[in-house]
mmCIF file of C-alpha atoms in Angstrom:
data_model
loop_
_atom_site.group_PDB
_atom_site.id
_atom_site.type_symbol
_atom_site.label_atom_id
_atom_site.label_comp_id
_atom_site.label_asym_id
_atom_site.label_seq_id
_atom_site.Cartn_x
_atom_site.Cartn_y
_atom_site.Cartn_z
ATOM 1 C CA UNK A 1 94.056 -100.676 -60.915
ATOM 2 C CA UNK A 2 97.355 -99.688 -62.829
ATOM 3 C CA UNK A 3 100.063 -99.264 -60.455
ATOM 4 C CA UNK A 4 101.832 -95.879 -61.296
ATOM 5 C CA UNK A 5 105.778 -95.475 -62.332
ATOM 6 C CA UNK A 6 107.971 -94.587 -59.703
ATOM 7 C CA UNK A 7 108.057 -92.118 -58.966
ATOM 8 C CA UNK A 8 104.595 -90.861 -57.626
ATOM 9 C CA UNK A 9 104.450 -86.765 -58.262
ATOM 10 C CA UNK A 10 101.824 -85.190 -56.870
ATOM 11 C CA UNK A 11 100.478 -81.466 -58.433
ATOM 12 C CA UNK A 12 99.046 -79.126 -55.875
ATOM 13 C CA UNK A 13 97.208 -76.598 -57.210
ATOM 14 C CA UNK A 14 95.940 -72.628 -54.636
ATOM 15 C CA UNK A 15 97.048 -70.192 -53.247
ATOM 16 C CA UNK A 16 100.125 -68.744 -51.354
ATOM 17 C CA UNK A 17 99.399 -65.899 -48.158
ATOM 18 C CA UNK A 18 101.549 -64.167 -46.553
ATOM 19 C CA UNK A 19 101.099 -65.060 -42.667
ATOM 20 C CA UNK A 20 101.739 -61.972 -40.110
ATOM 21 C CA UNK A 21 102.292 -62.308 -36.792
ATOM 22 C CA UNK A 22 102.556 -60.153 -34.057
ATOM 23 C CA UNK A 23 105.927 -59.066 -32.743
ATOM 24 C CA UNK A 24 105.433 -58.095 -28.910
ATOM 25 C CA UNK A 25 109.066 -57.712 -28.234
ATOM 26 C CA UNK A 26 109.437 -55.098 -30.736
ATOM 27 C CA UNK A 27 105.291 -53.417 -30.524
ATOM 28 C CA UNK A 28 105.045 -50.554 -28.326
ATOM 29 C CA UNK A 29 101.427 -48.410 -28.126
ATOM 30 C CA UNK A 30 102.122 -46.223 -30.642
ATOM 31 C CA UNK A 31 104.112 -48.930 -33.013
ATOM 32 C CA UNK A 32 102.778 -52.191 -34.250
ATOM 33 C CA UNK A 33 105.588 -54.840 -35.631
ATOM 34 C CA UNK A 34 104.154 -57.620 -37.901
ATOM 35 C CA UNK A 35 106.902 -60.347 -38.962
ATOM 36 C CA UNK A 36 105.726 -61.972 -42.110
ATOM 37 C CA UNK A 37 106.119 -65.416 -43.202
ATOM 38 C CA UNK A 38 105.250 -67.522 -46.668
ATOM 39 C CA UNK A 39 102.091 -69.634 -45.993
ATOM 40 C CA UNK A 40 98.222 -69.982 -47.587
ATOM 41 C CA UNK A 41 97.157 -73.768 -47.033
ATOM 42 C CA UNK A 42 97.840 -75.196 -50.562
ATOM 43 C CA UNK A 43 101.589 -73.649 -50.469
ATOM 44 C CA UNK A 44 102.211 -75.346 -46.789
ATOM 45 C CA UNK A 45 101.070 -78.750 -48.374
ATOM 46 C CA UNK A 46 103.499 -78.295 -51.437
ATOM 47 C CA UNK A 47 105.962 -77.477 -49.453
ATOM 48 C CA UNK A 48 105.429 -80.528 -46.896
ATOM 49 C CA UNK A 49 105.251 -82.645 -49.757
ATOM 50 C CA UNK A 50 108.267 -82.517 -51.099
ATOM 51 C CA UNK A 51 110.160 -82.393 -48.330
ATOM 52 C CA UNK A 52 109.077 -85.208 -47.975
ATOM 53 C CA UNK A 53 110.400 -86.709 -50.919
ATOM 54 C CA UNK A 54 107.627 -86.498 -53.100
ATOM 55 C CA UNK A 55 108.429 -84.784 -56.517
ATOM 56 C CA UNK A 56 105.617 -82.092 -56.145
ATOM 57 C CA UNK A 57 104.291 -78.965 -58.688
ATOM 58 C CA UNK A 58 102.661 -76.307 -57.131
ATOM 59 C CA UNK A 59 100.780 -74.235 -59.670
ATOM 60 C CA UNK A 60 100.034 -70.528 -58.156
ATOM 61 C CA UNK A 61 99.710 -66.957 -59.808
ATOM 62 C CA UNK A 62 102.511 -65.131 -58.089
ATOM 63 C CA UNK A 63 102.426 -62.079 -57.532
ATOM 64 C CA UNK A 64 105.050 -59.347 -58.416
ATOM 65 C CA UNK A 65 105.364 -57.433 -54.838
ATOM 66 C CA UNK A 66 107.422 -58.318 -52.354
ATOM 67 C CA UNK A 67 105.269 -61.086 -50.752
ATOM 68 C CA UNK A 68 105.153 -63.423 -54.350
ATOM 69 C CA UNK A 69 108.984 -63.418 -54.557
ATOM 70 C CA UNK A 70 108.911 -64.454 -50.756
ATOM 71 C CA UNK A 71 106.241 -67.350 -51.613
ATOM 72 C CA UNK A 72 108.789 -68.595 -54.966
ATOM 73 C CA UNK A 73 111.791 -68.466 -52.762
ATOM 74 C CA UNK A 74 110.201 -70.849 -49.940
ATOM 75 C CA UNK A 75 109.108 -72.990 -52.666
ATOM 76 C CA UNK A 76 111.613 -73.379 -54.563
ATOM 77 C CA UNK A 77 113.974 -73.713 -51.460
ATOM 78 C CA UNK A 78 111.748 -76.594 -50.215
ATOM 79 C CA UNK A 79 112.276 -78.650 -54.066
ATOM 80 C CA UNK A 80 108.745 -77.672 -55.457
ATOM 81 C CA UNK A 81 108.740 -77.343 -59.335
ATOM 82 C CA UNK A 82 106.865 -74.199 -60.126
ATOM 83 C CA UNK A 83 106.724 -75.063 -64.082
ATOM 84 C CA UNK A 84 103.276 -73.862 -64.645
ATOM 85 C CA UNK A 85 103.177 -71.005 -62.449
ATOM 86 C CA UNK A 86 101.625 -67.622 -63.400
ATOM 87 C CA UNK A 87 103.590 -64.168 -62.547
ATOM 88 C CA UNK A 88 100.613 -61.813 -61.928
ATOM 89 C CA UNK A 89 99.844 -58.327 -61.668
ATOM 90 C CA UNK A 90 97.813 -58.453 -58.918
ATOM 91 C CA UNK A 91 98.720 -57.934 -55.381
ATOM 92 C CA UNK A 92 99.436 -61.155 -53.076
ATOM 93 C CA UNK A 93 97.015 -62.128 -49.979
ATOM 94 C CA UNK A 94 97.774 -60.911 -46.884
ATOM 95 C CA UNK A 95 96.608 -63.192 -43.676
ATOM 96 C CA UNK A 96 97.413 -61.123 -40.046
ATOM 97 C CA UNK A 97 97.906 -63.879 -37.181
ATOM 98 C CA UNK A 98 96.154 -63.806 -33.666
ATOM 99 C CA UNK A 99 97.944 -66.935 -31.498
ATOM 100 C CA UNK A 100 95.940 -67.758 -28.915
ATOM 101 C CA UNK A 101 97.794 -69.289 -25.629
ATOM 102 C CA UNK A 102 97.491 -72.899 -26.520
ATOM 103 C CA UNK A 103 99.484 -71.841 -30.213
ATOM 104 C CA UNK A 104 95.849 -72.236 -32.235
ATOM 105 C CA UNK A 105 95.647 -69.196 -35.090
ATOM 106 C CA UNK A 106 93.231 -67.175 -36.032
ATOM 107 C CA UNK A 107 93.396 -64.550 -38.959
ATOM 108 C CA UNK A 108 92.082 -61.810 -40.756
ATOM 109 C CA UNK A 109 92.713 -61.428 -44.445
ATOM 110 C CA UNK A 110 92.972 -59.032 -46.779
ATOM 111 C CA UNK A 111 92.917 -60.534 -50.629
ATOM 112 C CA UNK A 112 90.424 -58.047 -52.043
ATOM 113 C CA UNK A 113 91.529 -58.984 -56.093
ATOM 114 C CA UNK A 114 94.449 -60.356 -55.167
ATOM 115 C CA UNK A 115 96.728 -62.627 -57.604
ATOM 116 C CA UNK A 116 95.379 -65.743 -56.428
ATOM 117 C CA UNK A 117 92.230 -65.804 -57.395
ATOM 118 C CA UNK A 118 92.372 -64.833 -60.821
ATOM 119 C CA UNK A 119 93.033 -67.964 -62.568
ATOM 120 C CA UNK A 120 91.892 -67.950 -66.758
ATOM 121 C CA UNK A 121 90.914 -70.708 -68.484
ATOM 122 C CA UNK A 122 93.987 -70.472 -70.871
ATOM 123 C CA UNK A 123 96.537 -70.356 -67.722
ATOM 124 C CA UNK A 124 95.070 -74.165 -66.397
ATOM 125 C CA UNK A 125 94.989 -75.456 -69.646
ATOM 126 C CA UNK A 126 98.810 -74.449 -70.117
ATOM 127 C CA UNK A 127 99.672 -76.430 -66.795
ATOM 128 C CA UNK A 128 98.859 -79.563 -67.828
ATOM 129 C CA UNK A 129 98.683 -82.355 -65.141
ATOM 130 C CA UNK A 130 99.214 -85.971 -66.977
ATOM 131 C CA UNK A 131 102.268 -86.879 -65.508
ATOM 132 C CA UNK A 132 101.063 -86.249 -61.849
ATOM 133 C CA UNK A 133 99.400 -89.158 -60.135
ATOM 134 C CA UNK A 134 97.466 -86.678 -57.976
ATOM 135 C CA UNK A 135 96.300 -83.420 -58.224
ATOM 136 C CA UNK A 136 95.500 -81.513 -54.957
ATOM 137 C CA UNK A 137 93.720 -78.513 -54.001
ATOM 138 C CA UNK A 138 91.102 -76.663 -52.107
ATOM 139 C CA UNK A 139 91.008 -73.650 -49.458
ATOM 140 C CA UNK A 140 90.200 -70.420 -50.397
ATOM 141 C CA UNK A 141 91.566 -70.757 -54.500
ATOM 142 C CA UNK A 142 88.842 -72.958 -54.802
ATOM 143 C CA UNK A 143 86.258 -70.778 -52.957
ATOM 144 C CA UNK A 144 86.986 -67.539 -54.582
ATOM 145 C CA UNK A 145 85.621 -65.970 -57.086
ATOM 146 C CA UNK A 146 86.565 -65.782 -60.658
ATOM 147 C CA UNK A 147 89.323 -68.498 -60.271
ATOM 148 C CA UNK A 148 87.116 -71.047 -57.957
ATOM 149 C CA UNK A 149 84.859 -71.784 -60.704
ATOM 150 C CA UNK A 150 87.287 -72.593 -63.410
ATOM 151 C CA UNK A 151 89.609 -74.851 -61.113
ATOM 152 C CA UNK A 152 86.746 -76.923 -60.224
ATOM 153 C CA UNK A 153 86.412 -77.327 -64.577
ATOM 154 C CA UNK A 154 90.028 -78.096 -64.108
ATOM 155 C CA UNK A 155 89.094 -80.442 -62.170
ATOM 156 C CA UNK A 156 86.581 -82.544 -63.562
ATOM 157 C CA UNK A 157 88.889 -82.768 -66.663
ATOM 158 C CA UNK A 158 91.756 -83.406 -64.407
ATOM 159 C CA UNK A 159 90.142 -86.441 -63.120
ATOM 160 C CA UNK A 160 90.121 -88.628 -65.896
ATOM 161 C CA UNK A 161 94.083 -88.910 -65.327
ATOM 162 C CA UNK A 162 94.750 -88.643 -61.487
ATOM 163 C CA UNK A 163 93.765 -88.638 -58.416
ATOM 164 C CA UNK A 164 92.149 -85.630 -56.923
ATOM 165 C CA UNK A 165 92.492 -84.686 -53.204
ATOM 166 C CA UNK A 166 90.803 -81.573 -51.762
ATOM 167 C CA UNK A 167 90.784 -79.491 -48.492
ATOM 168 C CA UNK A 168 88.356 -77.184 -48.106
ATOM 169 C CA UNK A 169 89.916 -75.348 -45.209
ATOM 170 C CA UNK A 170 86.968 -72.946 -44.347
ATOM 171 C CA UNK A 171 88.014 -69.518 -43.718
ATOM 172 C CA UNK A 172 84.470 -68.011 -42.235
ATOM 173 C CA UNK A 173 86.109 -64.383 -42.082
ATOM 174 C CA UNK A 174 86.485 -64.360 -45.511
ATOM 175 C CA UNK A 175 84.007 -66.432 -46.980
ATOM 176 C CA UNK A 176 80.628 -67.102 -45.715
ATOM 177 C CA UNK A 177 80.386 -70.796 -44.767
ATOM 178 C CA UNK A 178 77.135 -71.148 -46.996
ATOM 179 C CA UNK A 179 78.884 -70.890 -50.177
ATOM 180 C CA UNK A 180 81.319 -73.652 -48.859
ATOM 181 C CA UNK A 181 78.031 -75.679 -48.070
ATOM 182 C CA UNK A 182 76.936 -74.733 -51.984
ATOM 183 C CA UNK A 183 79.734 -76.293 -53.537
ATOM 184 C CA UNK A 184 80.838 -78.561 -51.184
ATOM 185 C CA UNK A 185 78.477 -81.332 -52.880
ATOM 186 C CA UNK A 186 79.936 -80.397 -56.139
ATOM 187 C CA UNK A 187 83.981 -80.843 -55.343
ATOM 188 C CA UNK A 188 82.669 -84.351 -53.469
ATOM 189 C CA UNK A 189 81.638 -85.261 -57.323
ATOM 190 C CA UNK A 190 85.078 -83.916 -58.371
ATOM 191 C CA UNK A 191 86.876 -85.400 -55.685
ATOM 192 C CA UNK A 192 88.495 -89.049 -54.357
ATOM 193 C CA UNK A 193 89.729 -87.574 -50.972
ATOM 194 C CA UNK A 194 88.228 -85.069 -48.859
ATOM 195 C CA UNK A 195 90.688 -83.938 -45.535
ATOM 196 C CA UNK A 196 88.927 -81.297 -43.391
ATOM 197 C CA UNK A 197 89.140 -80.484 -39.751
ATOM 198 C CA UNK A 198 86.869 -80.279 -36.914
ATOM 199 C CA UNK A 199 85.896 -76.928 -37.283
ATOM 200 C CA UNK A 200 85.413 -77.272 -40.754
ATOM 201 C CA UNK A 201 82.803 -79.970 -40.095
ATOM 202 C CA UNK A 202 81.122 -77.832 -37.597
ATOM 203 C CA UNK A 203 81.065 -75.138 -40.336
ATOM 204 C CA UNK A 204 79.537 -77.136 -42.951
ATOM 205 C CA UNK A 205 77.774 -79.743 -41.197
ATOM 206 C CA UNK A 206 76.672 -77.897 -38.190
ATOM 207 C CA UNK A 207 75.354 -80.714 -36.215
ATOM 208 C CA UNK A 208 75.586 -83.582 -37.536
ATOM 209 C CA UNK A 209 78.200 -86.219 -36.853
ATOM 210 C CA UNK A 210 81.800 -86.974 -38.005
ATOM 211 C CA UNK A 211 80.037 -90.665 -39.232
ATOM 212 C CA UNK A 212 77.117 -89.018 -40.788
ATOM 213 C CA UNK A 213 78.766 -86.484 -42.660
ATOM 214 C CA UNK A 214 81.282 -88.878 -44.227
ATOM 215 C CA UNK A 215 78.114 -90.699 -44.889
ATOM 216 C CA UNK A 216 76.938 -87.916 -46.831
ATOM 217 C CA UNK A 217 80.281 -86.849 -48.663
ATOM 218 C CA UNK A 218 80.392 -90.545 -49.839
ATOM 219 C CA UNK A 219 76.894 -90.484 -51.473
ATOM 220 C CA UNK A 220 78.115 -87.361 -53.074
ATOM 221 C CA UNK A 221 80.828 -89.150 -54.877
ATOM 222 C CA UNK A 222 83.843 -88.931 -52.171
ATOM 223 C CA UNK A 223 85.385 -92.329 -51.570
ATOM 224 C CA UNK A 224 88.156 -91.550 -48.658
ATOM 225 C CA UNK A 225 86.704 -89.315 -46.489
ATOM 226 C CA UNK A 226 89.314 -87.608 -43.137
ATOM 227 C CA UNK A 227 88.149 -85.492 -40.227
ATOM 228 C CA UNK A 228 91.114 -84.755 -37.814
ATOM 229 C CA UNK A 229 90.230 -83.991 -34.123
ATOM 230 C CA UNK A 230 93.164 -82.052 -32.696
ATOM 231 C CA UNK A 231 94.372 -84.165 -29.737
ATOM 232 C CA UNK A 232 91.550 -86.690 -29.904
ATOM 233 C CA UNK A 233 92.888 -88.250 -33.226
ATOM 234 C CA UNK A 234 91.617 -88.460 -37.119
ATOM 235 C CA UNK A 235 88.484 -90.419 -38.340
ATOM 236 C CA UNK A 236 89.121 -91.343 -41.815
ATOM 237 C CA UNK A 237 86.033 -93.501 -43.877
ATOM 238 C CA UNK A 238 86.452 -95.610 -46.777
ATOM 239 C CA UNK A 239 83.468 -95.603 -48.195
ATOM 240 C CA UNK A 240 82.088 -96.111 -44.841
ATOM 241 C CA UNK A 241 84.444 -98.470 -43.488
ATOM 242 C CA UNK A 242 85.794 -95.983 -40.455
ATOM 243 C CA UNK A 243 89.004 -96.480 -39.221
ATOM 244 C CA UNK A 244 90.295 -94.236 -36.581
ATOM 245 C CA UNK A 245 94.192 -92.735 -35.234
ATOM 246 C CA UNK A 246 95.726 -90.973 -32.166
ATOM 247 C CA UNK A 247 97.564 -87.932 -32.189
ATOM 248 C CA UNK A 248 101.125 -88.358 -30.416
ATOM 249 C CA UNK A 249 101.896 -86.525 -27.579
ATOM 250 C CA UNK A 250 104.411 -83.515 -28.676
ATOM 251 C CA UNK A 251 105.525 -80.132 -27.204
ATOM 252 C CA UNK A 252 103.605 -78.212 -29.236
ATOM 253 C CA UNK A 253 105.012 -74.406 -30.149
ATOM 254 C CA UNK A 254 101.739 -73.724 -32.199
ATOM 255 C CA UNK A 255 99.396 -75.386 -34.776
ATOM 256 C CA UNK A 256 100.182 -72.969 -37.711
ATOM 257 C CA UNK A 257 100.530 -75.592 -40.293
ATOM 258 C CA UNK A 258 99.330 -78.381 -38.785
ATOM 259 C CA UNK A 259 96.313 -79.761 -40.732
ATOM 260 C CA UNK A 260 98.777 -79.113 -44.164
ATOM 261 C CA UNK A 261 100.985 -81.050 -43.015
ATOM 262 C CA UNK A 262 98.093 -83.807 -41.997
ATOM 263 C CA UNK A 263 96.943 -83.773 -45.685
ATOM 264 C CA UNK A 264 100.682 -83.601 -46.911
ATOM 265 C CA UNK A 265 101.630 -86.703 -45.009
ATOM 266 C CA UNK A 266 98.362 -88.446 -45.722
ATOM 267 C CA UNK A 267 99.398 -88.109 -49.690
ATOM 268 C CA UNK A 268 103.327 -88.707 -49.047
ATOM 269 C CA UNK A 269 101.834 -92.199 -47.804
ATOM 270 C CA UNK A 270 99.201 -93.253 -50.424
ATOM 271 C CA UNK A 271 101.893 -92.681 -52.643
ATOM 272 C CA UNK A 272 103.915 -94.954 -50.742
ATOM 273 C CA UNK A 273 101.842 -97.573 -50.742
ATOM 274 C CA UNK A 274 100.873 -97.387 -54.416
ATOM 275 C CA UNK A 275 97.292 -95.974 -53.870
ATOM 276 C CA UNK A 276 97.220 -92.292 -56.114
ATOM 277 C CA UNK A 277 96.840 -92.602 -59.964
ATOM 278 C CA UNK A 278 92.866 -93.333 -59.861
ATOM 279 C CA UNK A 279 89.884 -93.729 -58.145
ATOM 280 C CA UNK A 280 91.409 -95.920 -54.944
ATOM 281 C CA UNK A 281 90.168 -98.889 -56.047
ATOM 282 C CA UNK A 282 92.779 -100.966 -54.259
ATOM 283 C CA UNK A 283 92.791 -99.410 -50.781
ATOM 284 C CA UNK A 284 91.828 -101.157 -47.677
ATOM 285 C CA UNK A 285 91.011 -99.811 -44.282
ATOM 286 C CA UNK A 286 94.480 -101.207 -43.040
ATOM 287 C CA UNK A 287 96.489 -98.565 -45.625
ATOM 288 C CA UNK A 288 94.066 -96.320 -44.843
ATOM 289 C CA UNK A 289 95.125 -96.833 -41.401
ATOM 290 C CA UNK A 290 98.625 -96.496 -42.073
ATOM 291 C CA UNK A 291 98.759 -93.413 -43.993
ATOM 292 C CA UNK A 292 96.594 -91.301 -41.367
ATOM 293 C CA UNK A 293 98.710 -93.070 -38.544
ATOM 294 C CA UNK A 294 101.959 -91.463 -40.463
ATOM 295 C CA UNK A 295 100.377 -88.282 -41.364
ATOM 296 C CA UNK A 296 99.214 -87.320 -37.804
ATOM 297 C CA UNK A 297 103.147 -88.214 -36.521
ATOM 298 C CA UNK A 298 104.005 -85.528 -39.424
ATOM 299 C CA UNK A 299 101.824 -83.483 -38.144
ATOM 300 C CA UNK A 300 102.719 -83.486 -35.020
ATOM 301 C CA UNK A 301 106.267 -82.721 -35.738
ATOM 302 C CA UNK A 302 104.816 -79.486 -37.567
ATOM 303 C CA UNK A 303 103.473 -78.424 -34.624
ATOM 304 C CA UNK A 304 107.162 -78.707 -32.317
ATOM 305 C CA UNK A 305 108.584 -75.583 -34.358
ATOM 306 C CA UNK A 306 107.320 -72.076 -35.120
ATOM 307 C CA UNK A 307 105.222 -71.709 -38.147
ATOM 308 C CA UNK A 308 104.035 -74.114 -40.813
ATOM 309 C CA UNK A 309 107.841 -75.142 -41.355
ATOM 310 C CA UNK A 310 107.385 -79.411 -41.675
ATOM 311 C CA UNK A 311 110.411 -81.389 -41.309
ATOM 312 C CA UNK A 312 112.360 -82.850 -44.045
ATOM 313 C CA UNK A 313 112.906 -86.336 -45.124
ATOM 314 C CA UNK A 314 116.272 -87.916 -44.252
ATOM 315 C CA UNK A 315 117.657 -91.228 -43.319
ATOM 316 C CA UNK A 316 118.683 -90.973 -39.589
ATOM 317 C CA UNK A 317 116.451 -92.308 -36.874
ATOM 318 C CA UNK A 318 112.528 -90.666 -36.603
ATOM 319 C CA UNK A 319 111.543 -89.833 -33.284
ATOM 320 C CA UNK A 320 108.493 -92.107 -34.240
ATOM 321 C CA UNK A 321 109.485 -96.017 -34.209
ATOM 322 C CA UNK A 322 107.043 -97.323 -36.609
ATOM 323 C CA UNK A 323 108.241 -94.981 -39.296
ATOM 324 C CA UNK A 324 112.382 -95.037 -38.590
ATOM 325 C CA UNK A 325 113.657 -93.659 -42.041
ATOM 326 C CA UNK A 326 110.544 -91.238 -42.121
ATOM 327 C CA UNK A 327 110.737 -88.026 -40.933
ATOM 328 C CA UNK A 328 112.941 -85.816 -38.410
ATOM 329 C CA UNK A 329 111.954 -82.404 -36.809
ATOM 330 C CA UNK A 330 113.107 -79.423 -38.571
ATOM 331 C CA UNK A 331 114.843 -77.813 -35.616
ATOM 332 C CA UNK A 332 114.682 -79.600 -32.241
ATOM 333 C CA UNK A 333 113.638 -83.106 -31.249
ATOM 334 C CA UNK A 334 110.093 -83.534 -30.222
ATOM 335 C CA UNK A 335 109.338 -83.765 -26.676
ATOM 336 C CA UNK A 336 107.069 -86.677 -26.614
ATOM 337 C CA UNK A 337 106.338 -86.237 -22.929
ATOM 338 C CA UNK A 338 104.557 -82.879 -23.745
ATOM 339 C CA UNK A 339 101.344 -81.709 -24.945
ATOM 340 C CA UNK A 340 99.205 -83.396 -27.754
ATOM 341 C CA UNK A 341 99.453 -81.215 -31.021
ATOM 342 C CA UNK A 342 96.149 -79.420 -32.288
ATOM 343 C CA UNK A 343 95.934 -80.042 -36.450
ATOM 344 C CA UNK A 344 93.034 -77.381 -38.172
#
């Protein structure tokens, strides 16, 4: 395989959602205080990405309320190139937050017609993605309806020049889980990696085994296939050769984030290692290995600060050993005598 020029970009291509959570200090009965902040699953990777150090293009239709110059700002403030972006008309999505008392989040959206989903056929053929190695994307741009259809014929012309990496992150509030299981076959086709949580697998697989579903996304076309496990690590196949990772033990604030950050870390390292730019012909279980081992320590690190706010890149000592000019915690340092960190 053709090694590609340094250095590796990587295009991610969904939506942004504005994440609000609950402000009890401030609530009373009569008054309910929501404190909003940028998210959506294929922003959180763009953003993790680069700061990172990975030149990274996120392509999104913004919108023009208050929320889309909120998303750009966050974006652009984290290094992401937004050449290729659409300003939209339509309104932004709007996710409201429910922590639960181990930090996991639920949500309930409301993205009736919003900006995200509307993707043309002209607006992805004006992005263009030659010059990325890898083109990521997945969640609920892909799912929705009339965008989802015309990414995935993005996609499959996409292909022929990168790498493609997709994360279905099932939302079952907003989307039934059987159209995920519909298409799901169909983006394996499209796709070289396939990162999806626990829950997801219970969504779309209900049943059936972390081994025998990669089984089954490999025969669809899927060569690198991750499942992470919260606190009991990530099972990653390559082309069923399974190699499996712990999670580190962190002090975990909540998980808002955390599975992003997973797939952002698990890119960041293929990169690395001179894996995206094709169809992973030259992997072996051992990078494989590597890259999952680094991206659950990102992770992690996700999960010791509020929100889906990764750390940055820098030079200074990691509070992980193996990875020493890797990554630091945005705010605090991680407690590695606390709890195990819980990536969705």
């Amino acid at each position: 395989m053709a090694r590609p020029q340094a250095p590796v970009s990587v295009t991610v291509l969904g939506e942004c959602v504005a994440d609000a959570f609950t402000d009890p200090v401030r609530s009373s009965s009569d008054e309910l205080v929501l404190r909003a902040l940028p998210g959506g699953g294929p922003a959180n990777t763009a953003v993790a990405l680069a700061r990172l150090g990975t030149p990274t293009r996120f392509l999104g239709r913004f919108s023009t309320d208050a929320f889309g110059t909120l998303f750009r700002a966050r974006l652009s403030a984290s290094g992401v190139d937004l050449t290729g972006s659409v300003t939209a008309p339509e309104p932004s999505t709007l996710a409201v937050a429910d922590l639960d008392e181990t930090g996991q989040a639920t949500y309930t959206f409301y993205a009736d017609s919003a900006a995200d989903w509307q993707w043309t056929d002209e607006e992805l053929a004006a992005t263009g993605v030659d010059s990325a190695a890898c083109l990521h994307t997945g969640s609920l741009a892909l799912i929705s309806q009339p965008g989802g259809t015309r990414i995935e014929d993005h996609l499959a012309k996409a292909r022929e020049h990168v790498t493609v990496s997709i994360d279905p992150n099932v939302r079952p509030l907003l989307v039934p889980p059987a159209a995920y299981r519909e298409r799901l076959p169909h983006w394996c086709a499209l796709a070289d990696i396939l990162r999806l949580s626990e829950d997801d697998l219970a969504l779309l697989l209900p049943g059936v085994s972390p081994e025998e579903a990669c089984d089954t996304w490999h025969a669809a076309g899927a060569r690198l296939a991750v499942i992470t496990f919260g606190g009991r690590g990530a099972l990653a196949s390559l082309d069923g050769h399974r190699v499996t990772v712990p999670t580190p033990a962190v002090d975990v604030v909540d998980t808002v984030g955390a599975g992003d950050s997973f797939t952002a870390g698990l890119l960041h390292r293929l990169a690395a290692l001179e894996h995206l730019g094709g169809r992973l012909d030259a992997l072996s279980p051992e990078d494989v290995t590597d890259a999952c081992t680094f991206a659950a320590h990102f992770a992690a690190l996700t999960c010791s600060v509020p929100g889906a706010d990764p750390p940055w890149a820098e030079t200074s000592r990691s509070p992980f050993p193996r990875y020493p000019n890797a990554v630091r915690s945005a705010r605090r340092p991680v407690d590695r005598a606390g709890a195990v960190y819980h990536p969705r």
